[in-house]
């Protein structure tokens, strides 16, 4: 047994000596597969969500696309908002291992609930998934970090391997669930979307079982702190989770605009206010760092507002306006969701090599964020071109390669922006409120996701997506993204100055 462990807020302690597998601590590979199956579950159901809502609760009427997009955006926003509380529960109450196990049980229950063809149960299922994800997702990443000492040179490569697990699960899930929905249990004309959710539920159960039997490898890492070993706190958190589910159900049921202005924005403003007050207390340098971080948060909202069309309006675009025919075979709609993952796996080493190759010319953090937003904008420019100039006059559809390329271009933007986000927060947030800084990052992403649902509703219009409605919305998206990207690129020197040397 290694030395006693601590909560995240306590004094640091070194992890025990772990057996090595391929140069990394053995538990990393167990956590890799646990996360693989959790991401399989999450992304396995993601591609089908909006399509299922229209098919099941609107009898296939295209008028259901706009409310489906708004519900999808609200769901993703609350997933991120719920993650804010997961860290506190794991740190202060039940420990990391129990938080992951409890979260996995709750998520699996939610995934099977959304498969039931009842709208109320469906929304309660989404609310259950939100609560389970909050207990699971932010915690397992933290547990990976606890396998290494602060100065361990293997830490970055360990997180890279773990990140590959995330993308491998996200890559395989839409393909497998798409085959089950279209070929095995349904047809391309009548996909069996409920099978998608049940398959995702099975994936989550595999994740639960994998961690249950593999957690002994952690040698006590992530167990509850001294005084919290009993099951009383676990029961308390479980009851709290059950109470939280109806709260999230209510938040999913209110209009997305009300969620935005009366729930998410007040939370975000309060978090930013606390961070700014703490920064001012700590002097000019700390204040400036917080201001720089808050500026990045605002641009982060814009990025995710348009990036997350992948699970909403792009689905309807693929279903109705993209030519997916290859001879006698039709490319499944869900498979587009795998393009992002394979692009990330393929391009991540190239982007990392590019930053190293640039040396002293390596762009600053705000300029990388600006590049991420600009690449996102270029993806929308391609859609503008396709919808205005490449529509086949007979089929009224755009070529397959255009949407495929959009996902790839967006993935380049994600690689410029997303990997440095959490790292940036740890460097810029006041030391006493790093957790709140992380909360601000998650919340800004969540606000962007909720806005993505509102934007997706605009792309679909009142009567369902048409070439005209998509072109109008995506043109607007292009100009917003390019304007924000250029502005951030121009003010980058000022933002970098506020960062006081942080790179």
Short mmCIF file of C-alpha atoms in Angstrom, two decimals:
data_model
loop_
_atom_site.label_atom_id
_atom_site.label_comp_id
_atom_site.label_asym_id
_atom_site.label_seq_id
_atom_site.Cartn_x
_atom_site.Cartn_y
_atom_site.Cartn_z
CA UNK A 1 0.00 0.00 0.00
CA UNK A 2 1.18 3.51 -0.79
CA UNK A 3 0.96 6.60 1.38
CA UNK A 4 -2.49 7.84 2.44
CA UNK A 5 -4.37 9.81 -0.17
CA UNK A 6 -5.87 13.23 0.03
CA UNK A 7 -8.77 15.13 -1.39
CA UNK A 8 -7.96 17.50 -4.23
CA UNK A 9 -7.92 20.42 -1.90
CA UNK A 10 -5.57 18.81 0.62
CA UNK A 11 -1.79 18.64 0.69
CA UNK A 12 -0.21 16.76 -2.20
CA UNK A 13 0.92 13.17 -1.73
CA UNK A 14 2.74 10.87 -4.11
CA UNK A 15 0.86 7.92 -5.65
CA UNK A 16 1.94 4.37 -4.77
CA UNK A 17 4.30 2.42 -7.02
CA UNK A 18 2.28 0.83 -9.82
CA UNK A 19 3.29 -2.04 -12.11
CA UNK A 20 4.17 -0.70 -15.55
CA UNK A 21 2.42 -1.67 -18.80
CA UNK A 22 3.93 -0.23 -22.00
CA UNK A 23 5.77 2.39 -19.95
CA UNK A 24 2.67 3.67 -18.13
CA UNK A 25 1.08 2.86 -14.74
CA UNK A 26 -1.07 -0.25 -15.13
CA UNK A 27 -4.30 1.43 -13.86
CA UNK A 28 -4.15 3.88 -16.80
CA UNK A 29 -5.24 1.11 -19.16
CA UNK A 30 -8.13 0.14 -16.89
CA UNK A 31 -9.26 3.78 -16.80
CA UNK A 32 -8.74 3.97 -20.58
CA UNK A 33 -11.27 1.18 -21.17
CA UNK A 34 -13.68 2.50 -18.52
CA UNK A 35 -13.71 5.85 -20.33
CA UNK A 36 -13.88 4.14 -23.73
CA UNK A 37 -17.17 2.46 -22.84
CA UNK A 38 -18.59 5.57 -21.16
CA UNK A 39 -17.85 7.64 -24.27
CA UNK A 40 -19.25 4.80 -26.39
CA UNK A 41 -22.49 5.18 -24.45
CA UNK A 42 -22.55 8.98 -24.64
CA UNK A 43 -21.74 9.28 -28.35
CA UNK A 44 -23.70 6.16 -29.26
CA UNK A 45 -26.94 7.90 -28.32
CA UNK A 46 -25.90 11.44 -29.31
CA UNK A 47 -26.28 11.09 -33.08
CA UNK A 48 -29.79 9.63 -32.81
CA UNK A 49 -31.22 12.01 -30.21
CA UNK A 50 -32.70 14.75 -32.41
CA UNK A 51 -33.75 12.30 -35.13
CA UNK A 52 -35.54 10.15 -32.54
CA UNK A 53 -37.38 13.11 -31.01
CA UNK A 54 -38.80 14.07 -34.42
CA UNK A 55 -39.68 10.47 -35.34
CA UNK A 56 -41.17 9.44 -31.98
CA UNK A 57 -42.79 12.54 -30.52
CA UNK A 58 -43.69 14.49 -33.68
CA UNK A 59 -44.67 11.50 -35.87
CA UNK A 60 -41.84 12.37 -38.26
CA UNK A 61 -43.22 15.88 -38.91
CA UNK A 62 -40.30 18.18 -39.90
CA UNK A 63 -41.85 20.87 -37.69
CA UNK A 64 -40.39 18.88 -34.80
CA UNK A 65 -36.81 19.64 -35.86
CA UNK A 66 -36.67 23.06 -34.18
CA UNK A 67 -37.90 21.87 -30.73
CA UNK A 68 -35.62 18.80 -31.06
CA UNK A 69 -32.63 21.07 -31.65
CA UNK A 70 -33.52 23.25 -28.67
CA UNK A 71 -33.93 20.24 -26.37
CA UNK A 72 -30.61 18.79 -27.56
CA UNK A 73 -28.83 22.09 -26.83
CA UNK A 74 -30.41 22.36 -23.38
CA UNK A 75 -29.44 18.75 -22.59
CA UNK A 76 -25.79 19.32 -23.51
CA UNK A 77 -25.71 22.62 -21.59
CA UNK A 78 -26.98 20.95 -18.42
CA UNK A 79 -24.48 18.08 -18.83
CA UNK A 80 -21.72 20.69 -18.51
CA UNK A 81 -23.48 22.63 -15.75
CA UNK A 82 -23.99 19.41 -13.76
CA UNK A 83 -20.30 18.60 -14.02
CA UNK A 84 -19.54 21.62 -11.83
CA UNK A 85 -20.98 19.85 -8.78
CA UNK A 86 -19.37 16.46 -9.41
CA UNK A 87 -15.93 17.60 -8.31
CA UNK A 88 -17.23 18.81 -4.96
CA UNK A 89 -19.04 15.53 -4.29
CA UNK A 90 -15.93 13.46 -5.07
CA UNK A 91 -13.50 15.73 -3.21
CA UNK A 92 -15.48 16.35 -0.05
CA UNK A 93 -17.96 13.50 0.36
CA UNK A 94 -17.50 10.08 -1.25
CA UNK A 95 -14.13 9.97 -3.05
CA UNK A 96 -13.34 9.45 -6.70
CA UNK A 97 -13.93 5.71 -7.02
CA UNK A 98 -17.40 5.77 -5.48
CA UNK A 99 -18.36 8.86 -7.49
CA UNK A 100 -17.48 7.02 -10.72
CA UNK A 101 -19.40 3.89 -9.70
CA UNK A 102 -22.49 5.80 -8.61
CA UNK A 103 -22.38 7.99 -11.71
CA UNK A 104 -22.12 4.91 -13.97
CA UNK A 105 -25.18 3.28 -12.36
CA UNK A 106 -27.24 6.46 -12.74
CA UNK A 107 -26.14 7.04 -16.35
CA UNK A 108 -26.98 3.46 -17.35
CA UNK A 109 -30.45 3.83 -15.82
CA UNK A 110 -31.00 7.06 -17.76
CA UNK A 111 -29.91 5.52 -21.07
CA UNK A 112 -32.43 2.69 -20.72
CA UNK A 113 -35.13 5.20 -19.70
CA UNK A 114 -34.76 7.27 -22.90
CA UNK A 115 -35.45 4.09 -24.90
CA UNK A 116 -39.03 4.02 -23.56
CA UNK A 117 -41.47 5.65 -26.03
CA UNK A 118 -42.96 8.13 -23.58
CA UNK A 119 -42.00 11.81 -23.73
CA UNK A 120 -42.11 12.37 -19.96
CA UNK A 121 -39.99 9.28 -19.23
CA UNK A 122 -37.68 10.30 -22.09
CA UNK A 123 -37.00 13.70 -20.49
CA UNK A 124 -36.59 12.11 -17.06
CA UNK A 125 -34.08 9.78 -18.73
CA UNK A 126 -32.11 12.73 -20.09
CA UNK A 127 -32.19 14.36 -16.64
CA UNK A 128 -30.90 11.09 -15.13
CA UNK A 129 -28.04 10.95 -17.66
CA UNK A 130 -27.13 14.56 -16.78
CA UNK A 131 -26.87 13.73 -13.06
CA UNK A 132 -24.85 10.55 -13.70
CA UNK A 133 -22.47 12.30 -16.09
CA UNK A 134 -21.82 15.00 -13.48
CA UNK A 135 -20.66 12.34 -11.02
CA UNK A 136 -18.62 10.38 -13.58
CA UNK A 137 -17.10 12.44 -16.37
CA UNK A 138 -15.01 15.12 -14.59
CA UNK A 139 -13.87 12.64 -11.94
CA UNK A 140 -12.29 9.94 -14.08
CA UNK A 141 -10.01 12.50 -15.76
CA UNK A 142 -8.90 13.71 -12.34
CA UNK A 143 -8.19 10.11 -11.33
CA UNK A 144 -5.83 9.73 -14.30
CA UNK A 145 -3.84 12.72 -13.02
CA UNK A 146 -3.55 11.09 -9.58
CA UNK A 147 -1.57 8.17 -11.05
CA UNK A 148 1.46 10.43 -11.53
CA UNK A 149 3.63 12.65 -9.37
CA UNK A 150 3.59 16.35 -10.27
CA UNK A 151 6.96 16.14 -12.04
CA UNK A 152 6.43 12.79 -13.80
CA UNK A 153 7.40 13.23 -17.45
CA UNK A 154 4.93 10.49 -18.46
CA UNK A 155 1.91 12.55 -17.35
CA UNK A 156 1.31 14.28 -20.70
CA UNK A 157 1.69 11.07 -22.70
CA UNK A 158 -0.61 9.31 -20.23
CA UNK A 159 -3.33 11.90 -20.79
CA UNK A 160 -2.76 11.60 -24.56
CA UNK A 161 -3.39 7.84 -24.34
CA UNK A 162 -6.49 8.48 -22.23
CA UNK A 163 -7.69 11.07 -24.79
CA UNK A 164 -7.32 8.40 -27.47
CA UNK A 165 -9.69 6.22 -25.42
CA UNK A 166 -12.26 9.00 -25.49
CA UNK A 167 -11.99 9.36 -29.26
CA UNK A 168 -11.87 5.63 -29.93
CA UNK A 169 -15.17 5.18 -28.08
CA UNK A 170 -16.67 8.18 -29.85
CA UNK A 171 -15.52 6.81 -33.23
CA UNK A 172 -16.86 3.28 -32.88
CA UNK A 173 -20.18 4.08 -31.17
CA UNK A 174 -22.05 5.82 -34.02
CA UNK A 175 -20.91 3.16 -36.50
CA UNK A 176 -22.02 0.19 -34.38
CA UNK A 177 -25.27 1.75 -33.14
CA UNK A 178 -26.00 3.01 -36.67
CA UNK A 179 -25.66 -0.53 -38.09
CA UNK A 180 -27.94 -1.91 -35.37
CA UNK A 181 -30.54 0.82 -35.97
CA UNK A 182 -30.51 0.71 -39.79
CA UNK A 183 -29.57 -2.84 -40.73
CA UNK A 184 -30.19 -5.28 -37.88
CA UNK A 185 -33.33 -4.07 -36.09
CA UNK A 186 -34.64 -1.48 -38.56
CA UNK A 187 -34.22 -0.16 -42.09
CA UNK A 188 -32.69 3.08 -43.45
CA UNK A 189 -36.27 4.33 -43.96
CA UNK A 190 -37.41 3.31 -40.48
CA UNK A 191 -34.37 3.23 -38.15
CA UNK A 192 -34.86 1.56 -34.77
CA UNK A 193 -33.58 4.47 -32.69
CA UNK A 194 -34.62 2.88 -29.39
CA UNK A 195 -32.08 0.12 -30.05
CA UNK A 196 -29.40 2.84 -30.17
CA UNK A 197 -30.21 3.95 -26.64
CA UNK A 198 -30.37 0.40 -25.30
CA UNK A 199 -27.01 -0.39 -26.90
CA UNK A 200 -25.58 2.73 -25.28
CA UNK A 201 -27.01 1.55 -21.95
CA UNK A 202 -25.24 -1.79 -22.37
CA UNK A 203 -22.01 0.10 -23.11
CA UNK A 204 -22.42 2.04 -19.88
CA UNK A 205 -22.96 -1.19 -17.93
CA UNK A 206 -19.73 -2.57 -19.42
CA UNK A 207 -17.95 0.59 -18.24
CA UNK A 208 -19.40 0.08 -14.74
CA UNK A 209 -18.37 -3.60 -14.56
CA UNK A 210 -14.93 -2.85 -16.00
CA UNK A 211 -14.22 -0.26 -13.30
CA UNK A 212 -15.78 -2.35 -10.52
CA UNK A 213 -13.43 -5.27 -11.15
CA UNK A 214 -10.43 -3.13 -12.13
CA UNK A 215 -10.42 -0.58 -9.33
CA UNK A 216 -8.25 -2.74 -7.07
CA UNK A 217 -5.37 -1.83 -9.43
CA UNK A 218 -5.55 1.74 -8.08
CA UNK A 219 -4.13 0.60 -4.70
CA UNK A 220 -6.34 3.01 -2.79
CA UNK A 221 -6.02 6.01 -5.13
CA UNK A 222 -9.39 7.77 -5.16
CA UNK A 223 -10.81 6.20 -2.02
CA UNK A 224 -12.76 8.45 0.40
CA UNK A 225 -10.78 10.66 2.74
CA UNK A 226 -10.33 9.83 6.44
CA UNK A 227 -13.69 10.00 8.21
CA UNK A 228 -15.74 9.46 5.04
CA UNK A 229 -15.20 5.71 4.66
CA UNK A 230 -18.73 4.71 5.69
CA UNK A 231 -21.60 4.27 3.25
CA UNK A 232 -23.68 7.01 4.87
CA UNK A 233 -22.24 9.72 2.63
CA UNK A 234 -22.83 7.53 -0.47
CA UNK A 235 -26.48 7.13 0.53
CA UNK A 236 -26.72 10.89 1.09
CA UNK A 237 -25.28 11.62 -2.38
CA UNK A 238 -27.58 9.01 -3.97
CA UNK A 239 -30.61 10.68 -2.36
CA UNK A 240 -29.30 14.06 -3.51
CA UNK A 241 -28.99 12.69 -7.06
CA UNK A 242 -32.58 11.45 -6.96
CA UNK A 243 -33.70 14.90 -5.82
CA UNK A 244 -31.63 16.57 -8.57
CA UNK A 245 -33.23 14.52 -11.37
CA UNK A 246 -36.65 16.27 -11.18
CA UNK A 247 -34.83 19.62 -11.01
CA UNK A 248 -33.00 18.90 -14.27
CA UNK A 249 -36.25 17.55 -15.76
CA UNK A 250 -37.85 20.93 -15.00
CA UNK A 251 -34.91 22.78 -16.56
CA UNK A 252 -35.20 20.63 -19.69
CA UNK A 253 -38.93 21.38 -19.86
CA UNK A 254 -38.69 25.18 -19.78
CA UNK A 255 -38.02 27.11 -23.02
CA UNK A 256 -34.34 27.09 -24.02
CA UNK A 257 -34.26 30.89 -24.01
CA UNK A 258 -35.54 30.96 -20.42
CA UNK A 259 -32.87 28.40 -19.46
CA UNK A 260 -30.29 30.67 -21.08
CA UNK A 261 -31.27 33.98 -19.49
CA UNK A 262 -32.68 32.95 -16.12
CA UNK A 263 -30.50 29.97 -15.17
CA UNK A 264 -27.23 29.62 -17.10
CA UNK A 265 -26.34 33.30 -17.51
CA UNK A 266 -26.96 34.24 -13.83
CA UNK A 267 -24.79 31.26 -12.78
CA UNK A 268 -22.07 32.33 -15.21
CA UNK A 269 -22.16 36.00 -14.14
CA UNK A 270 -22.01 34.99 -10.46
CA UNK A 271 -19.02 32.70 -11.09
CA UNK A 272 -17.21 35.38 -13.08
CA UNK A 273 -17.96 37.96 -10.36
CA UNK A 274 -16.49 35.73 -7.65
CA UNK A 275 -13.37 35.12 -9.73
CA UNK A 276 -12.92 38.81 -10.46
CA UNK A 277 -13.37 39.83 -6.81
CA UNK A 278 -10.79 37.23 -5.75
CA UNK A 279 -8.43 38.44 -8.45
CA UNK A 280 -8.74 42.06 -7.31
CA UNK A 281 -8.03 40.98 -3.72
CA UNK A 282 -4.81 39.28 -4.86
CA UNK A 283 -3.39 42.32 -6.65
CA UNK A 284 -3.03 43.70 -10.16
CA UNK A 285 -1.37 40.68 -11.77
CA UNK A 286 -3.98 38.23 -10.45
CA UNK A 287 -6.77 40.62 -11.49
CA UNK A 288 -5.39 40.89 -15.03
CA UNK A 289 -5.09 37.11 -15.32
CA UNK A 290 -8.76 36.73 -14.36
CA UNK A 291 -9.79 39.38 -16.90
CA UNK A 292 -7.84 37.51 -19.62
CA UNK A 293 -9.53 34.24 -18.62
CA UNK A 294 -13.01 35.81 -18.72
CA UNK A 295 -12.35 37.21 -22.20
CA UNK A 296 -11.41 33.71 -23.39
CA UNK A 297 -14.59 32.33 -21.77
CA UNK A 298 -16.72 34.66 -23.92
CA UNK A 299 -15.06 33.49 -27.13
CA UNK A 300 -15.36 29.88 -25.94
CA UNK A 301 -19.14 30.34 -25.88
CA UNK A 302 -19.11 31.38 -29.53
CA UNK A 303 -16.97 28.43 -30.62
CA UNK A 304 -19.21 25.76 -29.05
CA UNK A 305 -22.42 27.46 -30.18
CA UNK A 306 -21.52 26.58 -33.77
CA UNK A 307 -19.33 23.52 -33.26
CA UNK A 308 -22.19 21.61 -31.62
CA UNK A 309 -24.33 21.74 -34.75
CA UNK A 310 -22.75 18.31 -35.23
CA UNK A 311 -25.39 16.63 -33.07
CA UNK A 312 -28.35 18.77 -34.11
CA UNK A 313 -28.77 20.71 -37.36
CA UNK A 314 -25.99 18.82 -39.18
CA UNK A 315 -27.97 15.61 -38.54
CA UNK A 316 -31.00 17.01 -40.34
CA UNK A 317 -28.72 18.36 -43.07
CA UNK A 318 -27.20 14.89 -43.55
CA UNK A 319 -30.61 13.24 -43.46
CA UNK A 320 -32.37 15.53 -45.95
CA UNK A 321 -29.92 17.61 -48.00
CA UNK A 322 -26.67 15.59 -48.35
CA UNK A 323 -26.32 13.01 -51.13
CA UNK A 324 -25.24 9.89 -49.24
CA UNK A 325 -25.65 7.41 -52.10
CA UNK A 326 -22.66 5.35 -53.25
CA UNK A 327 -23.95 3.08 -55.98
CA UNK A 328 -26.54 0.95 -54.24
CA UNK A 329 -25.27 1.73 -50.73
CA UNK A 330 -26.29 4.66 -48.54
CA UNK A 331 -23.85 6.17 -46.03
CA UNK A 332 -25.70 6.18 -42.66
CA UNK A 333 -26.45 9.55 -41.06
CA UNK A 334 -24.94 8.49 -37.74
CA UNK A 335 -21.56 7.70 -39.26
CA UNK A 336 -20.86 11.39 -39.81
CA UNK A 337 -20.46 11.61 -36.02
CA UNK A 338 -17.38 9.40 -36.27
CA UNK A 339 -15.59 11.76 -38.64
CA UNK A 340 -14.67 14.16 -35.82
CA UNK A 341 -13.10 11.39 -33.75
CA UNK A 342 -11.04 9.88 -36.56
CA UNK A 343 -9.93 13.40 -37.58
CA UNK A 344 -8.85 14.13 -33.99
CA UNK A 345 -6.92 10.85 -33.74
CA UNK A 346 -5.26 11.44 -37.13
CA UNK A 347 -4.57 15.17 -36.93
CA UNK A 348 -3.70 15.63 -33.24
CA UNK A 349 -0.06 14.51 -33.69
CA UNK A 350 0.26 16.75 -36.77
CA UNK A 351 -1.10 19.82 -34.94
CA UNK A 352 1.14 19.12 -31.93
CA UNK A 353 4.15 18.74 -34.25
CA UNK A 354 3.23 22.04 -35.95
CA UNK A 355 3.27 23.95 -32.65
CA UNK A 356 6.68 22.46 -31.80
CA UNK A 357 8.02 23.14 -35.30
CA UNK A 358 7.01 26.81 -35.08
CA UNK A 359 9.24 27.21 -32.02
CA UNK A 360 9.35 30.86 -30.96
CA UNK A 361 6.68 31.65 -33.58
CA UNK A 362 4.25 29.29 -31.82
CA UNK A 363 0.95 31.24 -31.49
CA UNK A 364 -0.05 32.50 -28.06
CA UNK A 365 -3.04 30.98 -26.22
CA UNK A 366 -5.50 33.69 -27.40
CA UNK A 367 -4.24 33.40 -30.99
CA UNK A 368 -4.74 29.62 -30.90
CA UNK A 369 -8.29 30.25 -29.67
CA UNK A 370 -8.72 32.74 -32.52
CA UNK A 371 -7.49 30.15 -35.03
CA UNK A 372 -9.95 27.61 -33.60
CA UNK A 373 -12.85 30.00 -34.16
CA UNK A 374 -11.64 30.92 -37.66
CA UNK A 375 -11.39 27.25 -38.70
CA UNK A 376 -14.92 26.76 -37.37
CA UNK A 377 -15.94 29.71 -39.55
CA UNK A 378 -14.24 28.18 -42.62
CA UNK A 379 -16.36 25.05 -42.15
CA UNK A 380 -19.47 27.21 -42.39
CA UNK A 381 -18.03 28.97 -45.43
CA UNK A 382 -17.83 25.59 -47.16
CA UNK A 383 -21.47 24.94 -46.28
CA UNK A 384 -22.43 28.35 -47.67
CA UNK A 385 -20.66 27.50 -50.93
CA UNK A 386 -22.23 24.04 -51.13
CA UNK A 387 -25.77 25.22 -50.39
CA UNK A 388 -25.54 28.12 -52.83
CA UNK A 389 -23.51 26.62 -55.70
CA UNK A 390 -23.33 22.81 -55.46
CA UNK A 391 -26.99 21.79 -55.07
CA UNK A 392 -27.87 19.13 -57.64
CA UNK A 393 -30.89 20.45 -59.60
CA UNK A 394 -32.47 16.97 -59.80
CA UNK A 395 -31.94 15.57 -56.29
CA UNK A 396 -31.75 19.01 -54.61
CA UNK A 397 -28.87 17.68 -52.52
CA UNK A 398 -25.27 18.74 -51.91
CA UNK A 399 -22.25 16.42 -52.44
CA UNK A 400 -21.25 14.02 -49.68
CA UNK A 401 -17.69 15.34 -49.49
CA UNK A 402 -18.83 18.79 -48.37
CA UNK A 403 -20.34 17.76 -45.02
CA UNK A 404 -17.54 15.23 -44.49
CA UNK A 405 -15.01 18.04 -44.98
CA UNK A 406 -16.95 20.33 -42.63
CA UNK A 407 -16.44 17.85 -39.78
CA UNK A 408 -12.71 17.61 -40.56
CA UNK A 409 -12.24 21.40 -40.69
CA UNK A 410 -14.14 21.82 -37.42
CA UNK A 411 -11.89 19.16 -35.86
CA UNK A 412 -8.81 21.24 -36.74
CA UNK A 413 -10.46 24.18 -35.00
CA UNK A 414 -11.17 22.00 -31.96
CA UNK A 415 -7.52 20.93 -31.79
CA UNK A 416 -6.44 24.59 -31.81
CA UNK A 417 -8.74 25.47 -28.92
CA UNK A 418 -10.01 22.64 -26.77
CA UNK A 419 -6.79 20.93 -25.49
CA UNK A 420 -5.44 24.16 -23.97
CA UNK A 421 -8.67 25.29 -22.30
CA UNK A 422 -8.48 23.45 -18.98
CA UNK A 423 -4.73 23.93 -18.75
CA UNK A 424 -5.22 27.67 -19.26
CA UNK A 425 -7.75 27.85 -16.42
CA UNK A 426 -5.37 26.19 -13.94
CA UNK A 427 -2.74 28.82 -14.80
CA UNK A 428 -4.95 31.92 -14.79
CA UNK A 429 -7.54 31.34 -12.05
CA UNK A 430 -6.80 32.61 -8.50
CA UNK A 431 -5.16 29.79 -6.53
CA UNK A 432 -7.98 29.68 -3.98
CA UNK A 433 -10.68 29.42 -6.66
CA UNK A 434 -9.26 27.12 -9.34
CA UNK A 435 -12.38 24.94 -8.95
CA UNK A 436 -14.59 27.93 -9.68
CA UNK A 437 -12.40 28.70 -12.68
CA UNK A 438 -13.04 25.18 -14.00
CA UNK A 439 -16.72 25.77 -13.32
CA UNK A 440 -16.58 28.91 -15.43
CA UNK A 441 -14.96 26.99 -18.28
CA UNK A 442 -17.58 24.22 -18.16
CA UNK A 443 -20.39 26.74 -17.85
CA UNK A 444 -19.18 28.82 -20.80
CA UNK A 445 -19.10 25.60 -22.85
CA UNK A 446 -22.60 24.75 -21.59
CA UNK A 447 -23.95 28.18 -22.55
CA UNK A 448 -22.46 27.71 -26.01
CA UNK A 449 -24.18 24.33 -26.27
CA UNK A 450 -27.56 25.78 -25.28
CA UNK A 451 -27.11 28.53 -27.87
CA UNK A 452 -26.26 25.80 -30.38
CA UNK A 453 -29.75 24.39 -29.88
CA UNK A 454 -31.35 27.79 -30.46
CA UNK A 455 -29.23 28.26 -33.59
CA UNK A 456 -30.12 24.76 -34.83
CA UNK A 457 -33.80 25.66 -34.49
CA UNK A 458 -33.16 28.66 -36.77
CA UNK A 459 -31.42 26.42 -39.31
CA UNK A 460 -34.44 24.11 -39.40
CA UNK A 461 -37.04 26.86 -39.50
CA UNK A 462 -40.65 26.34 -38.46
CA UNK A 463 -41.45 23.68 -41.04
CA UNK A 464 -38.22 21.67 -41.06
CA UNK A 465 -34.85 22.17 -42.72
CA UNK A 466 -34.72 23.31 -46.33
CA UNK A 467 -31.78 24.37 -48.48
CA UNK A 468 -32.88 27.99 -48.03
CA UNK A 469 -33.24 27.83 -44.23
CA UNK A 470 -29.86 26.07 -43.87
CA UNK A 471 -28.11 28.54 -46.18
CA UNK A 472 -29.54 31.53 -44.32
CA UNK A 473 -28.53 30.25 -40.89
CA UNK A 474 -25.09 28.96 -41.88
CA UNK A 475 -24.29 32.23 -43.64
CA UNK A 476 -25.08 34.04 -40.41
CA UNK A 477 -22.92 31.54 -38.54
CA UNK A 478 -19.99 32.12 -40.87
CA UNK A 479 -20.01 35.91 -40.39
CA UNK A 480 -20.35 35.66 -36.60
CA UNK A 481 -17.48 33.17 -36.34
CA UNK A 482 -15.15 35.03 -38.67
CA UNK A 483 -15.84 38.36 -36.96
CA UNK A 484 -15.17 36.89 -33.51
CA UNK A 485 -12.07 35.00 -34.71
CA UNK A 486 -10.56 38.09 -36.33
CA UNK A 487 -11.35 40.27 -33.29
CA UNK A 488 -9.70 37.77 -30.93
CA UNK A 489 -6.70 37.50 -33.25
CA UNK A 490 -6.33 41.29 -33.23
CA UNK A 491 -6.70 41.74 -29.46
CA UNK A 492 -4.51 38.70 -28.73
CA UNK A 493 -1.44 40.83 -27.81
CA UNK A 494 -3.51 42.70 -25.21
CA UNK A 495 -4.96 39.47 -23.80
CA UNK A 496 -1.49 37.89 -23.70
CA UNK A 497 -0.18 40.93 -21.82
CA UNK A 498 -2.94 40.50 -19.24
CA UNK A 499 -1.81 36.88 -18.81
CA UNK A 500 1.46 38.08 -17.35
CA UNK A 501 3.73 35.56 -19.05
CA UNK A 502 1.43 32.54 -18.94
CA UNK A 503 1.92 30.42 -22.10
#
